[in-house]
CSV table of N, CA and C in Angstrom, one decimal:
chain,number,residue,atom,x,y,z
F,27,UNK,N,9.5,4.4,16.4
F,27,UNK,CA,9.3,3.3,15.6
F,27,UNK,C,8.3,3.5,14.5
F,28,UNK,N,8.4,2.8,13.4
F,28,UNK,CA,7.4,2.9,12.3
F,28,UNK,C,6.0,2.7,12.7
F,29,UNK,N,5.7,1.9,13.7
F,29,UNK,CA,4.4,1.6,14.2
F,29,UNK,C,3.5,1.1,13.0
F,30,UNK,N,2.2,1.0,13.3
F,30,UNK,CA,1.3,0.6,12.3
F,30,UNK,C,0.7,1.7,11.5
F,31,UNK,N,0.9,2.9,11.8
F,31,UNK,CA,0.3,4.0,11.1
F,31,UNK,C,0.6,4.1,9.7
F,32,UNK,N,1.9,4.0,9.3
F,32,UNK,CA,2.3,4.0,7.9
F,32,UNK,C,1.8,2.8,7.2
F,33,UNK,N,1.8,1.7,7.8
F,33,UNK,CA,1.2,0.5,7.2
F,33,UNK,C,-0.3,0.6,7.0
F,34,UNK,N,-1.0,1.1,7.9
F,34,UNK,CA,-2.4,1.3,7.8
F,34,UNK,C,-2.7,2.3,6.7
F,35,UNK,N,-1.9,3.4,6.5
F,35,UNK,CA,-2.1,4.3,5.4
F,35,UNK,C,-2.0,3.6,4.1
F,36,UNK,N,-0.9,2.9,3.9
F,36,UNK,CA,-0.8,2.2,2.6
F,36,UNK,C,-1.8,1.1,2.5
F,37,UNK,N,-2.1,0.4,3.5
F,37,UNK,CA,-3.1,-0.7,3.4
F,37,UNK,C,-4.5,-0.2,3.1
F,38,UNK,N,-4.9,0.9,3.8
F,38,UNK,CA,-6.2,1.5,3.5
F,38,UNK,C,-6.3,2.1,2.2
F,39,UNK,N,-5.2,2.7,1.7
F,39,UNK,CA,-5.2,3.3,0.4
F,39,UNK,C,-5.3,2.2,-0.7
F,40,UNK,N,-4.6,1.1,-0.4
F,40,UNK,CA,-4.7,-0.1,-1.3
F,40,UNK,C,-6.1,-0.7,-1.3
F,41,UNK,N,-6.7,-0.7,-0.1
F,41,UNK,CA,-8.0,-1.3,0.0
F,41,UNK,C,-9.1,-0.4,-0.6
F,42,UNK,N,-9.0,0.8,-0.4
F,42,UNK,CA,-10.1,1.7,-0.9
F,42,UNK,C,-10.1,1.9,-2.4
F,43,UNK,N,-8.9,2.1,-3.0
F,43,UNK,CA,-8.8,2.2,-4.4
F,43,UNK,C,-10.0,2.8,-5.2
F,44,UNK,N,-10.2,4.2,-5.1
F,44,UNK,CA,-11.3,4.8,-5.8
F,44,UNK,C,-10.8,5.4,-7.1
F,45,UNK,N,-11.6,5.5,-8.1
F,45,UNK,CA,-11.2,5.7,-9.5
F,45,UNK,C,-10.8,7.1,-9.9
F,46,UNK,N,-9.8,7.2,-10.7
F,46,UNK,CA,-9.5,8.4,-11.5
F,46,UNK,C,-9.4,8.0,-13.0
F,47,UNK,N,-10.2,8.6,-13.8
F,47,UNK,CA,-10.2,8.2,-15.2
F,47,UNK,C,-9.1,8.8,-16.0
F,48,UNK,N,-8.4,9.8,-15.5
F,48,UNK,CA,-7.3,10.5,-16.2
F,48,UNK,C,-6.0,10.1,-15.5
F,49,UNK,N,-5.0,9.7,-16.2
F,49,UNK,CA,-3.7,9.4,-15.5
F,49,UNK,C,-3.1,10.7,-14.9
F,50,UNK,N,-2.9,10.7,-13.6
F,50,UNK,CA,-2.4,11.9,-12.9
F,50,UNK,C,-1.0,11.7,-12.4
F,51,UNK,N,-0.4,10.6,-12.6
F,51,UNK,CA,1.0,10.3,-12.1
F,51,UNK,C,1.8,9.9,-13.3
F,52,UNK,N,3.1,10.0,-13.1
F,52,UNK,CA,4.1,9.6,-14.1
F,52,UNK,C,3.9,8.2,-14.5
F,53,UNK,N,4.3,7.8,-15.7
F,53,UNK,CA,4.2,6.4,-16.1
F,53,UNK,C,5.2,5.6,-15.3
F,54,UNK,N,4.8,4.3,-15.0
F,54,UNK,CA,5.6,3.4,-14.3
F,54,UNK,C,6.8,3.0,-15.2
F,55,UNK,N,7.9,2.7,-14.6
F,55,UNK,CA,9.0,2.2,-15.3
F,55,UNK,C,9.0,0.7,-15.2
F,56,UNK,N,9.4,0.0,-16.2
F,56,UNK,CA,9.4,-1.5,-16.2
F,56,UNK,C,10.8,-1.9,-15.7
F,57,UNK,N,10.8,-2.7,-14.7
F,57,UNK,CA,12.0,-3.3,-14.2
F,57,UNK,C,11.8,-4.8,-14.1
F,58,UNK,N,12.5,-5.6,-14.9
F,58,UNK,CA,12.3,-7.0,-14.9
F,58,UNK,C,10.9,-7.4,-15.0
F,59,UNK,N,10.1,-6.7,-15.9
F,59,UNK,CA,8.7,-7.1,-16.1
F,59,UNK,C,7.7,-6.6,-15.1
F,60,UNK,N,8.1,-6.0,-14.0
F,60,UNK,CA,7.1,-5.5,-13.1
F,60,UNK,C,7.3,-4.0,-12.9
F,61,UNK,N,6.2,-3.2,-12.7
F,61,UNK,CA,6.3,-1.8,-12.6
F,61,UNK,C,7.0,-1.4,-11.3
F,62,UNK,N,7.8,-0.4,-11.3
F,62,UNK,CA,8.4,0.2,-10.1
F,62,UNK,C,8.4,1.7,-10.2
F,63,UNK,N,8.1,2.3,-9.0
F,63,UNK,CA,8.1,3.8,-9.0
F,63,UNK,C,9.0,4.2,-7.8
F,64,UNK,N,9.8,5.1,-8.0
F,64,UNK,CA,10.7,5.6,-6.9
F,64,UNK,C,10.5,7.1,-6.7
F,65,UNK,N,10.5,7.5,-5.4
F,65,UNK,CA,10.3,8.9,-5.1
F,65,UNK,C,11.7,9.4,-4.6
F,66,UNK,N,12.4,10.0,-5.6
F,66,UNK,CA,13.7,10.6,-5.2
F,66,UNK,C,14.6,9.7,-4.4
F,67,UNK,N,14.6,8.4,-4.7
F,67,UNK,CA,15.4,7.4,-4.0
F,67,UNK,C,15.1,7.3,-2.5
F,68,UNK,N,14.0,7.9,-2.0
F,68,UNK,CA,13.7,7.8,-0.6
F,68,UNK,C,12.6,6.8,-0.3
F,69,UNK,N,11.9,6.4,-1.4
F,69,UNK,CA,10.9,5.3,-1.2
F,69,UNK,C,10.7,4.7,-2.6
F,70,UNK,N,10.2,3.5,-2.6
F,70,UNK,CA,10.0,2.8,-3.9
F,70,UNK,C,9.0,1.7,-3.7
F,71,UNK,N,8.4,1.2,-4.7
F,71,UNK,CA,7.4,0.1,-4.6
F,71,UNK,C,7.6,-0.7,-5.9
F,72,UNK,N,7.3,-2.0,-5.7
F,72,UNK,CA,7.2,-3.0,-6.8
F,72,UNK,C,6.0,-3.8,-6.7
F,73,UNK,N,5.3,-4.0,-7.8
F,73,UNK,CA,4.2,-5.0,-7.8
F,73,UNK,C,4.8,-6.4,-8.0
F,74,UNK,N,4.7,-7.2,-7.0
F,74,UNK,CA,5.2,-8.6,-7.1
F,74,UNK,C,4.1,-9.6,-7.4
F,75,UNK,N,2.9,-9.1,-7.7
F,75,UNK,CA,1.8,-10.0,-8.0
F,75,UNK,C,1.9,-10.6,-9.4
F,76,UNK,N,0.9,-11.4,-9.6
F,76,UNK,CA,0.7,-12.2,-10.9
F,76,UNK,C,-0.4,-11.5,-11.7
F,77,UNK,N,-0.4,-11.7,-13.0
F,77,UNK,CA,-1.5,-11.2,-13.8
F,77,UNK,C,-2.9,-11.7,-13.4
F,78,UNK,N,-2.9,-12.9,-12.8
F,78,UNK,CA,-4.2,-13.5,-12.3
F,78,UNK,C,-4.7,-12.9,-11.0
F,79,UNK,N,-3.9,-12.1,-10.3
F,79,UNK,CA,-4.3,-11.5,-9.0
F,79,UNK,C,-5.7,-10.8,-9.2
F,80,UNK,N,-6.4,-10.8,-8.1
F,80,UNK,CA,-7.7,-10.1,-8.1
F,80,UNK,C,-7.7,-8.6,-8.1
F,81,UNK,N,-6.5,-8.0,-7.9
F,81,UNK,CA,-6.3,-6.6,-7.9
F,81,UNK,C,-4.9,-6.3,-8.5
F,82,UNK,N,-4.8,-5.1,-9.1
F,82,UNK,CA,-3.5,-4.7,-9.6
F,82,UNK,C,-3.3,-3.2,-9.3
F,83,UNK,N,-2.2,-2.8,-8.8
F,83,UNK,CA,-1.8,-1.4,-8.4
F,83,UNK,C,-1.1,-0.8,-9.6
F,84,UNK,N,-1.6,0.4,-10.1
F,84,UNK,CA,-1.0,1.1,-11.2
F,84,UNK,C,0.0,2.1,-10.6
F,85,UNK,N,-0.4,2.9,-9.6
F,85,UNK,CA,0.5,4.0,-9.1
F,85,UNK,C,0.3,4.1,-7.6
F,86,UNK,N,1.4,4.5,-7.0
F,86,UNK,CA,1.4,4.9,-5.6
F,86,UNK,C,2.2,6.2,-5.5
F,87,UNK,N,1.6,7.2,-4.9
F,87,UNK,CA,2.3,8.5,-4.7
F,87,UNK,C,2.2,8.9,-3.2
F,88,UNK,N,3.2,9.5,-2.7
F,88,UNK,CA,3.2,10.0,-1.3
F,88,UNK,C,3.5,11.5,-1.3
F,89,UNK,N,2.9,12.2,-0.4
F,89,UNK,CA,3.1,13.6,-0.2
F,89,UNK,C,3.2,13.8,1.3
F,90,UNK,N,4.3,14.5,1.8
F,90,UNK,CA,5.4,15.0,1.0
F,90,UNK,C,6.2,13.8,0.5
F,91,UNK,N,6.9,14.1,-0.6
F,91,UNK,CA,7.8,13.2,-1.2
F,91,UNK,C,9.2,13.7,-1.1
F,92,UNK,N,10.1,13.2,-0.3
F,92,UNK,CA,9.9,11.9,0.5
F,92,UNK,C,9.2,12.2,1.8
F,93,UNK,N,8.6,11.1,2.4
F,93,UNK,CA,7.9,11.2,3.6
F,93,UNK,C,8.9,11.6,4.8
F,94,UNK,N,8.3,12.3,5.8
F,94,UNK,CA,9.2,12.8,6.9
F,94,UNK,C,8.6,12.5,8.2
F,95,UNK,N,9.3,11.9,9.1
F,95,UNK,CA,8.8,11.6,10.5
F,95,UNK,C,8.3,12.9,11.1
F,96,UNK,N,7.2,12.8,11.9
F,96,UNK,CA,6.6,13.9,12.6
F,96,UNK,C,5.7,14.8,11.7
F,97,UNK,N,5.5,14.4,10.4
F,97,UNK,CA,4.6,15.1,9.6
F,97,UNK,C,3.5,14.2,9.1
F,98,UNK,N,2.4,14.9,8.6
F,98,UNK,CA,1.4,14.1,7.9
F,98,UNK,C,1.9,13.6,6.6
F,99,UNK,N,1.4,12.4,6.2
F,99,UNK,CA,1.8,11.8,5.0
F,99,UNK,C,0.5,11.4,4.3
F,100,UNK,N,0.3,11.8,3.0
F,100,UNK,CA,-0.8,11.3,2.2
F,100,UNK,C,-0.3,10.3,1.2
F,101,UNK,N,-1.0,9.2,1.2
F,101,UNK,CA,-0.7,8.1,0.2
F,101,UNK,C,-1.9,8.1,-0.8
F,102,UNK,N,-1.6,8.2,-2.1
F,102,UNK,CA,-2.6,8.1,-3.1
F,102,UNK,C,-2.3,6.9,-4.0
F,103,UNK,N,-3.3,6.0,-4.1
F,103,UNK,CA,-3.1,4.8,-4.9
F,103,UNK,C,-4.1,4.7,-6.0
F,104,UNK,N,-3.7,4.3,-7.2
F,104,UNK,CA,-4.6,3.9,-8.2
F,104,UNK,C,-4.4,2.5,-8.6
F,105,UNK,N,-5.5,1.9,-9.1
F,105,UNK,CA,-5.4,0.5,-9.5
F,105,UNK,C,-6.8,-0.1,-9.9
F,106,UNK,N,-6.8,-1.3,-10.2
F,106,UNK,CA,-7.9,-2.0,-10.7
F,106,UNK,C,-8.3,-3.2,-9.8
F,107,UNK,N,-9.5,-3.3,-9.4
F,107,UNK,CA,-10.0,-4.4,-8.7
F,107,UNK,C,-10.8,-5.3,-9.7
F,108,UNK,N,-10.3,-6.5,-9.9
F,108,UNK,CA,-10.9,-7.4,-10.9
F,108,UNK,C,-12.1,-8.2,-10.4
F,109,UNK,N,-12.1,-8.5,-9.1
F,109,UNK,CA,-13.2,-9.3,-8.6
F,109,UNK,C,-13.5,-8.7,-7.2
F,110,UNK,N,-14.8,-8.8,-6.8
F,110,UNK,CA,-15.3,-8.2,-5.5
F,110,UNK,C,-14.4,-8.6,-4.4
F,111,UNK,N,-14.0,-7.6,-3.6
F,111,UNK,CA,-13.3,-7.8,-2.3
F,111,UNK,C,-14.3,-7.9,-1.2
F,112,UNK,N,-14.4,-9.0,-0.5
F,112,UNK,CA,-15.5,-9.3,0.4
F,112,UNK,C,-14.9,-9.4,1.8
F,113,UNK,N,-15.8,-9.4,2.8
F,113,UNK,CA,-15.4,-9.7,4.2
F,113,UNK,C,-14.6,-11.0,4.2
F,114,UNK,N,-13.6,-11.0,5.0
F,114,UNK,CA,-12.7,-12.2,5.1
F,114,UNK,C,-11.4,-12.1,4.3
F,115,UNK,N,-11.3,-11.1,3.4
F,115,UNK,CA,-10.1,-10.9,2.7
F,115,UNK,C,-9.0,-10.4,3.7
F,116,UNK,N,-7.8,-10.9,3.5
F,116,UNK,CA,-6.7,-10.6,4.5
F,116,UNK,C,-5.5,-10.1,3.8
F,117,UNK,N,-4.6,-9.5,4.5
F,117,UNK,CA,-3.3,-9.1,4.0
F,117,UNK,C,-2.2,-9.5,5.1
F,118,UNK,N,-1.2,-10.2,4.6
F,118,UNK,CA,0.0,-10.5,5.5
F,118,UNK,C,1.0,-9.4,5.2
F,119,UNK,N,1.5,-8.7,6.3
F,119,UNK,CA,2.4,-7.6,6.2
F,119,UNK,C,3.6,-7.9,7.1
F,120,UNK,N,4.8,-7.7,6.5
F,120,UNK,CA,6.1,-7.9,7.2
F,120,UNK,C,6.9,-6.6,7.0
F,121,UNK,N,7.3,-6.0,8.1
F,121,UNK,CA,8.2,-4.8,8.1
F,121,UNK,C,9.6,-5.3,8.6
F,122,UNK,N,10.6,-4.9,7.7
F,122,UNK,CA,11.9,-5.3,8.0
F,122,UNK,C,12.9,-4.1,8.1
F,123,UNK,N,13.9,-4.2,8.9
F,123,UNK,CA,15.0,-3.2,8.9
F,123,UNK,C,16.2,-4.1,8.6
F,124,UNK,N,16.7,-4.0,7.3
F,124,UNK,CA,17.7,-4.9,6.9
F,124,UNK,C,17.1,-6.3,6.8
F,125,UNK,N,17.8,-7.2,7.4
F,125,UNK,CA,17.3,-8.6,7.5
F,125,UNK,C,16.5,-8.9,8.8
F,126,UNK,N,16.4,-7.9,9.6
F,126,UNK,CA,15.7,-8.0,10.9
F,126,UNK,C,14.2,-7.7,10.7
F,127,UNK,N,13.3,-8.7,11.0
F,127,UNK,CA,11.9,-8.5,10.9
F,127,UNK,C,11.4,-7.8,12.2
F,128,UNK,N,10.9,-6.6,12.0
F,128,UNK,CA,10.4,-5.8,13.1
F,128,UNK,C,8.9,-6.1,13.4
F,129,UNK,N,8.2,-6.5,12.4
F,129,UNK,CA,6.7,-6.7,12.6
F,129,UNK,C,6.2,-7.7,11.6
F,130,UNK,N,5.4,-8.6,12.0
F,130,UNK,CA,4.6,-9.4,11.0
F,130,UNK,C,3.2,-9.4,11.6
F,131,UNK,N,2.3,-9.2,10.7
F,131,UNK,CA,0.9,-9.1,11.1
F,131,UNK,C,0.0,-9.5,10.0
F,132,UNK,N,-1.1,-10.1,10.3
F,132,UNK,CA,-2.2,-10.4,9.3
F,132,UNK,C,-3.4,-9.4,9.6
F,133,UNK,N,-3.8,-8.7,8.6
F,133,UNK,CA,-4.9,-7.7,8.7
F,133,UNK,C,-6.1,-8.3,8.0
F,134,UNK,N,-7.3,-8.1,8.6
F,134,UNK,CA,-8.5,-8.3,7.9
F,134,UNK,C,-8.8,-7.0,7.2
F,135,UNK,N,-8.8,-7.0,5.9
F,135,UNK,CA,-8.9,-5.8,5.1
F,135,UNK,C,-10.2,-5.1,5.3
F,136,UNK,N,-11.3,-5.8,5.4
F,136,UNK,CA,-12.6,-5.1,5.5
F,136,UNK,C,-12.7,-4.6,7.0
F,137,UNK,N,-12.3,-5.3,7.9
F,137,UNK,CA,-12.3,-4.8,9.3
F,137,UNK,C,-11.5,-3.6,9.5
F,138,UNK,N,-10.3,-3.5,8.9
F,138,UNK,CA,-9.4,-2.3,9.0
F,138,UNK,C,-10.1,-1.1,8.3
F,139,UNK,N,-10.8,-1.4,7.2
F,139,UNK,CA,-11.5,-0.3,6.6
F,139,UNK,C,-12.6,0.3,7.5
F,140,UNK,N,-13.4,-0.6,8.1
F,140,UNK,CA,-14.5,-0.2,9.0
F,140,UNK,C,-13.9,0.5,10.2
F,141,UNK,N,-12.9,0.0,10.8
F,141,UNK,CA,-12.3,0.6,12.1
F,141,UNK,C,-11.6,2.0,11.8
F,142,UNK,N,-11.2,2.2,10.6
F,142,UNK,CA,-10.5,3.5,10.2
F,142,UNK,C,-11.4,4.4,9.4
F,143,UNK,N,-12.7,4.1,9.4
F,143,UNK,CA,-13.7,4.9,8.7
F,143,UNK,C,-13.3,5.2,7.2
F,144,UNK,N,-12.8,4.2,6.5
F,144,UNK,CA,-12.4,4.4,5.1
F,144,UNK,C,-13.6,4.8,4.3
F,145,UNK,N,-13.3,5.6,3.2
F,145,UNK,CA,-14.3,6.1,2.3
F,145,UNK,C,-15.0,5.0,1.5
F,146,UNK,N,-14.3,3.9,1.3
F,146,UNK,CA,-14.8,2.7,0.6
F,146,UNK,C,-14.9,1.6,1.5
F,147,UNK,N,-16.0,0.9,1.6
F,147,UNK,CA,-16.2,-0.2,2.5
F,147,UNK,C,-16.5,-1.5,1.7
F,148,UNK,N,-16.3,-2.6,2.4
F,148,UNK,CA,-16.6,-3.9,1.7
F,148,UNK,C,-18.1,-4.1,1.7
F,149,UNK,N,-18.5,-4.8,0.7
F,149,UNK,CA,-17.8,-5.3,-0.4
F,149,UNK,C,-17.3,-4.2,-1.4
F,150,UNK,N,-16.1,-4.4,-2.0
F,150,UNK,CA,-15.6,-3.4,-2.9
F,150,UNK,C,-15.8,-4.1,-4.3
F,151,UNK,N,-16.6,-3.5,-5.1
F,151,UNK,CA,-16.9,-4.1,-6.4
F,151,UNK,C,-15.7,-3.9,-7.4
F,152,UNK,N,-15.7,-4.7,-8.5
F,152,UNK,CA,-14.7,-4.6,-9.5
F,152,UNK,C,-14.8,-3.3,-10.1
F,153,UNK,N,-13.6,-2.7,-10.5
F,153,UNK,CA,-13.5,-1.4,-11.2
F,153,UNK,C,-12.2,-0.8,-11.0
F,154,UNK,N,-12.0,0.4,-11.6
F,154,UNK,CA,-10.7,1.1,-11.6
F,154,UNK,C,-10.9,2.2,-10.5
F,155,UNK,N,-9.9,2.3,-9.6
F,155,UNK,CA,-10.1,3.2,-8.5
F,155,UNK,C,-8.9,4.1,-8.2
F,156,UNK,N,-9.2,5.2,-7.5
F,156,UNK,CA,-8.1,6.0,-6.9
F,156,UNK,C,-8.5,6.4,-5.5
F,157,UNK,N,-7.6,6.2,-4.5
F,157,UNK,CA,-7.9,6.5,-3.1
F,157,UNK,C,-6.7,7.3,-2.5
F,158,UNK,N,-7.0,8.2,-1.6
F,158,UNK,CA,-6.0,8.9,-0.8
F,158,UNK,C,-6.3,8.7,0.7
F,159,UNK,N,-5.3,8.5,1.4
F,159,UNK,CA,-5.4,8.3,2.9
F,159,UNK,C,-4.3,9.1,3.5
F,160,UNK,N,-4.6,9.9,4.6
F,160,UNK,CA,-3.6,10.7,5.3
F,160,UNK,C,-3.4,10.2,6.7
F,161,UNK,N,-2.2,10.1,7.1
F,161,UNK,CA,-1.9,9.7,8.5
F,161,UNK,C,-0.7,10.6,9.0
F,162,UNK,N,-0.7,10.7,10.3
F,162,UNK,CA,0.4,11.4,11.0
F,162,UNK,C,1.5,10.4,11.2
F,163,UNK,N,2.7,10.7,10.7
F,163,UNK,CA,3.9,9.8,10.9
F,163,UNK,C,4.5,10.2,12.3
F,164,UNK,N,4.8,9.2,13.1
F,164,UNK,CA,5.4,9.4,14.4
F,164,UNK,C,6.8,10.1,14.2
F,165,UNK,N,7.1,11.1,15.0
F,165,UNK,CA,8.4,11.7,15.0
F,165,UNK,C,9.5,10.8,15.4
F,166,UNK,N,9.1,9.7,16.1
F,166,UNK,CA,10.1,8.7,16.7
F,166,UNK,C,10.6,7.7,15.7
F,167,UNK,N,10.2,7.8,14.4
F,167,UNK,CA,10.7,6.9,13.4
F,167,UNK,C,12.2,7.1,13.3
F,168,UNK,N,12.9,6.0,13.5
F,168,UNK,CA,14.4,6.1,13.4
F,168,UNK,C,14.9,6.4,12.0
F,169,UNK,N,16.1,7.0,11.9
F,169,UNK,CA,16.7,7.2,10.6
F,169,UNK,C,17.2,5.9,10.0
F,170,UNK,N,16.4,5.2,9.3
F,170,UNK,CA,16.8,3.9,8.7
F,170,UNK,C,16.0,3.6,7.5
F,171,UNK,N,16.3,2.6,6.8
F,171,UNK,CA,15.6,2.1,5.6
F,171,UNK,C,14.7,0.9,6.0
F,172,UNK,N,13.4,1.0,5.8
F,172,UNK,CA,12.5,0.0,6.1
F,172,UNK,C,12.0,-0.6,4.8
F,173,UNK,N,11.8,-2.0,4.8
F,173,UNK,CA,11.1,-2.6,3.7
F,173,UNK,C,9.8,-3.2,4.2
F,174,UNK,N,8.8,-3.2,3.4
F,174,UNK,CA,7.5,-3.7,3.7
F,174,UNK,C,7.1,-4.7,2.7
F,175,UNK,N,6.7,-5.9,3.0
F,175,UNK,CA,6.2,-6.9,2.1
F,175,UNK,C,4.7,-7.1,2.4
F,176,UNK,N,3.9,-7.0,1.4
F,176,UNK,CA,2.5,-7.1,1.6
F,176,UNK,C,1.9,-8.1,0.6
F,177,UNK,N,1.3,-9.1,1.1
F,177,UNK,CA,0.6,-10.1,0.3
F,177,UNK,C,-0.8,-10.2,0.8
F,178,UNK,N,-1.8,-9.9,-0.1
F,178,UNK,CA,-3.2,-9.9,0.2
F,178,UNK,C,-3.9,-11.1,-0.5
F,179,UNK,N,-5.0,-11.6,0.2
F,179,UNK,CA,-5.7,-12.7,-0.3
F,179,UNK,C,-7.2,-12.5,-0.2
F,180,UNK,N,-7.9,-13.0,-1.2
F,180,UNK,CA,-9.4,-12.9,-1.1
F,180,UNK,C,-10.0,-13.8,0.0
F,181,UNK,N,-11.2,-13.6,0.3
F,181,UNK,CA,-11.9,-14.4,1.3
F,181,UNK,C,-11.8,-15.9,1.0
F,182,UNK,N,-11.7,-16.2,-0.3
F,182,UNK,CA,-11.5,-17.6,-0.7
F,182,UNK,C,-10.1,-18.1,-0.7
F,183,UNK,N,-9.1,-17.2,-0.3
F,183,UNK,CA,-7.7,-17.6,-0.2
F,183,UNK,C,-7.0,-17.4,-1.5
F,184,UNK,N,-7.6,-16.9,-2.6
F,184,UNK,CA,-6.9,-16.6,-3.8
F,184,UNK,C,-6.0,-15.4,-3.7
F,185,UNK,N,-5.0,-15.2,-4.5
F,185,UNK,CA,-4.1,-14.1,-4.5
F,185,UNK,C,-4.9,-12.8,-4.9
F,186,UNK,N,-4.8,-11.8,-4.0
F,186,UNK,CA,-5.5,-10.5,-4.3
F,186,UNK,C,-4.5,-9.5,-4.9
F,187,UNK,N,-3.3,-9.4,-4.2
F,187,UNK,CA,-2.2,-8.5,-4.7
F,187,UNK,C,-1.0,-8.8,-3.9
F,188,UNK,N,0.1,-8.3,-4.4
F,188,UNK,CA,1.4,-8.4,-3.7
F,188,UNK,C,2.2,-7.1,-4.0
F,189,UNK,N,2.8,-6.5,-3.0
F,189,UNK,CA,3.6,-5.3,-3.1
F,189,UNK,C,4.8,-5.4,-2.2
F,190,UNK,N,5.9,-4.9,-2.7
F,190,UNK,CA,7.1,-4.7,-1.9
F,190,UNK,C,7.4,-3.2,-1.9
F,191,UNK,N,7.6,-2.6,-0.7
F,191,UNK,CA,7.9,-1.2,-0.6
F,191,UNK,C,9.1,-1.0,0.2
F,192,UNK,N,9.9,0.1,-0.1
F,192,UNK,CA,11.0,0.5,0.7
F,192,UNK,C,10.9,1.9,1.0
F,193,UNK,N,11.1,2.3,2.2
F,193,UNK,CA,11.0,3.7,2.7
F,193,UNK,C,12.3,4.0,3.4
F,194,UNK,N,13.0,5.1,3.0
F,194,UNK,CA,14.2,5.5,3.6
F,194,UNK,C,14.0,6.8,4.4
F,195,UNK,N,14.1,6.6,5.7
F,195,UNK,CA,13.9,7.8,6.6
F,195,UNK,C,15.3,8.3,7.1
F,196,UNK,N,16.4,7.9,6.4
F,196,UNK,CA,17.7,8.5,6.8
F,196,UNK,C,17.7,10.0,6.2
F,197,UNK,N,18.4,10.8,6.8
F,197,UNK,CA,18.4,12.2,6.4
F,197,UNK,C,19.4,12.4,5.3
């Protein structure tokens, strides 16, 4: 099963967001006004947030591309944090297989960063960031297409960011 490892990798990479001043990934494509990036049709992401969100994701890259069960996967994320991310910030995550919800969970972003020894810890100050996080993907991940919906909120309950991801583990 997908388990929480892949979610934690993406979540921690989103949380840590450390800066790269030079664009190192391809330009995002515009689809209905929101950026979307696809990795050889095996995974994709869409920023479903609003311009007023406290953070914005510019790029997400995975290696290997596409990700493979039983191998390490590195997720690299770039983006901008517009206001300080403090203790109490949370993310609601839902993992689906088709219409079937496999997992719904609320994460405390700062607690997850502490528990996983993330390179950036709360409070995370405003700025432009790049972060990489590597996890071992379980070999038991079934050959299926998973979708992940992530909505994060500041400690005050304001919108932090919103992402929709799809990962295809079919061969």
